[in-house]
């Protein structure tokens, strides 16, 4: 590795998760998991690699993802066409059908994990990114559509995220969209010379997507375009009204954005996005909707479904802006020692403390030994430990250890010599300091 040009780095747009951020990811994932579990959702994990045709069929040939974003390759063993999953729904639906999961009735499922899209990397847009998502399969709605939305709201609240607003729309069914499409194309053709290259390309393939354009020059044109909502029949409208009614009854605020569509073909009726202004251009943190036609498209019995996917990176960005991002302390007890016999004792005490449910770091030095007491105590301090347990040659000779309080709440600086056998009880006692203690003992529950 002496030659700089030889240095191997991560692939552009694919990020490491470093310890400094790990606790935020843990908070997000744990909170999200407990929220969806409180609605009866169960976890599903599907492979990261699937057959390419799973995605091209589910997502649609004329979408951004299938046109240009998929990481596809040929399996060198057998020539199979494979793709790194760009989203989670297609794999979940494949698994639901393959294992006949809805045989016993509807299912509520959640997933999380990496997704891959060959995009131009920028803030909030990566080539490997992570989604947390949920799919409710076999429910006609609109109650379950509303449940999805309410569940997201609960997650934002639990995470302390305030500036996320909800946009909803209904994109009807295929027939309604077909009628709208005729008028939309005719309208856009009248303005064709003002369209950008992207919009011109989509005019006959995926004109609905033009409504979603981020080009400011096109806003006037798309604002006056025929609205899909005006083409919906009674059933689609009743469904949409049903969703809105539940949202209203639960004091969920939203705006109806008649231009909101999804970039993926399989959606129908309810679509929604959670959007923030705090992340610049990449402001959508969660996107979802109903996809009743998808399962039948895959050869299953007609089975309605609704789901959403959140971009975890974007939500972590919001969490960073929202407040307390300090890493939690690394341990309850830091073990300091000097000499071979003391090291053995420290190791054993560490195991006993962990048996008692505490988080413990045993000081481990470099090639030249553990270092001086002073330098070890510095490490103990930096770990945020509540107590240091110190064992030197004198302590070994007397079968004792010194327990030193490291934090003000525990009587900082105070230290106590304790018999080796009694160290665990003493520390546990001090940390829980009786049932009537109201000190904050950090991130987990001691017994
Ligand atoms: P965009 O219009 O921003 O490209 P999209 O319609 O492609 O979004 P979806 O396929 O609906 O996005 O994915 C759901 C969510 O996943 C997005 O709202 C976003 O939060 C997140 N997401 C999508 N692509 C990326 C990416 N390349 N990097 C990071 N997060 C992403
Ligand atoms: Mg995209």
mmCIF file of N, CA and C in Angstrom, residues 345-358 360 420-424 428:
data_model
loop_
_atom_site.group_PDB
_atom_site.id
_atom_site.type_symbol
_atom_site.label_atom_id
_atom_site.label_comp_id
_atom_site.label_asym_id
_atom_site.label_seq_id
_atom_site.Cartn_x
_atom_site.Cartn_y
_atom_site.Cartn_z
ATOM 1 N N UNK A 345 -7.517 -11.421 36.715
ATOM 2 C CA UNK A 345 -8.641 -11.085 37.605
ATOM 3 C C UNK A 345 -9.614 -10.150 36.894
ATOM 4 N N UNK A 346 -9.059 -9.176 36.195
ATOM 5 C CA UNK A 346 -9.916 -8.203 35.506
ATOM 6 C C UNK A 346 -10.778 -8.911 34.456
ATOM 7 N N UNK A 347 -10.167 -9.845 33.765
ATOM 8 C CA UNK A 347 -10.907 -10.588 32.731
ATOM 9 C C UNK A 347 -12.088 -11.335 33.362
ATOM 10 N N UNK A 348 -11.805 -11.985 34.508
ATOM 11 C CA UNK A 348 -12.851 -12.775 35.183
ATOM 12 C C UNK A 348 -13.959 -11.865 35.717
ATOM 13 N N UNK A 349 -13.570 -10.756 36.340
ATOM 14 C CA UNK A 349 -14.582 -9.809 36.845
ATOM 15 C C UNK A 349 -15.429 -9.271 35.698
ATOM 16 N N UNK A 350 -14.791 -9.033 34.570
ATOM 17 C CA UNK A 350 -15.532 -8.548 33.397
ATOM 18 C C UNK A 350 -16.645 -9.505 33.017
ATOM 19 N N UNK A 351 -16.332 -10.797 33.001
ATOM 20 C CA UNK A 351 -17.352 -11.795 32.658
ATOM 21 C C UNK A 351 -18.488 -11.793 33.670
ATOM 22 N N UNK A 352 -18.131 -11.654 34.983
ATOM 23 C CA UNK A 352 -19.175 -11.666 36.024
ATOM 24 C C UNK A 352 -20.067 -10.432 35.904
ATOM 25 N N UNK A 353 -19.442 -9.293 35.601
ATOM 26 C CA UNK A 353 -20.234 -8.064 35.458
ATOM 27 C C UNK A 353 -21.198 -8.188 34.276
ATOM 28 N N UNK A 354 -20.720 -8.808 33.202
ATOM 29 C CA UNK A 354 -21.608 -9.002 32.043
ATOM 30 C C UNK A 354 -22.715 -9.991 32.370
ATOM 31 N N UNK A 355 -22.386 -11.019 33.190
ATOM 32 C CA UNK A 355 -23.444 -11.938 33.650
ATOM 33 C C UNK A 355 -24.555 -11.151 34.340
ATOM 34 N N UNK A 356 -24.159 -10.087 35.032
ATOM 35 C CA UNK A 356 -25.128 -9.278 35.775
ATOM 36 C C UNK A 356 -25.818 -8.252 34.877
ATOM 37 N N UNK A 357 -25.533 -8.291 33.595
ATOM 38 C CA UNK A 357 -26.249 -7.431 32.649
ATOM 39 C C UNK A 357 -25.570 -6.114 32.354
ATOM 40 N N UNK A 358 -24.364 -5.917 32.815
ATOM 41 C CA UNK A 358 -23.677 -4.649 32.572
ATOM 42 C C UNK A 358 -22.847 -4.699 31.294
ATOM 43 N N UNK A 360 -19.351 -3.799 29.673
ATOM 44 C CA UNK A 360 -18.020 -3.696 30.271
ATOM 45 C C UNK A 360 -16.952 -3.618 29.186
ATOM 46 N N UNK A 420 -12.605 -8.818 46.196
ATOM 47 C CA UNK A 420 -12.773 -9.314 44.827
ATOM 48 C C UNK A 420 -14.139 -9.971 44.638
ATOM 49 N N UNK A 421 -14.521 -10.829 45.615
ATOM 50 C CA UNK A 421 -15.794 -11.558 45.520
ATOM 51 C C UNK A 421 -16.995 -10.622 45.531
ATOM 52 N N UNK A 422 -16.831 -9.447 46.136
ATOM 53 C CA UNK A 422 -17.989 -8.555 46.314
ATOM 54 C C UNK A 422 -18.107 -7.469 45.263
ATOM 55 N N UNK A 423 -17.179 -7.445 44.306
ATOM 56 C CA UNK A 423 -17.140 -6.329 43.350
ATOM 57 C C UNK A 423 -18.430 -6.234 42.521
ATOM 58 N N UNK A 424 -18.887 -7.392 42.041
ATOM 59 C CA UNK A 424 -20.058 -7.354 41.155
ATOM 60 C C UNK A 424 -21.268 -6.812 41.914
ATOM 61 N N UNK A 428 -23.214 -3.349 40.955
ATOM 62 C CA UNK A 428 -24.633 -3.433 40.572
ATOM 63 C C UNK A 428 -25.462 -2.593 41.539
#
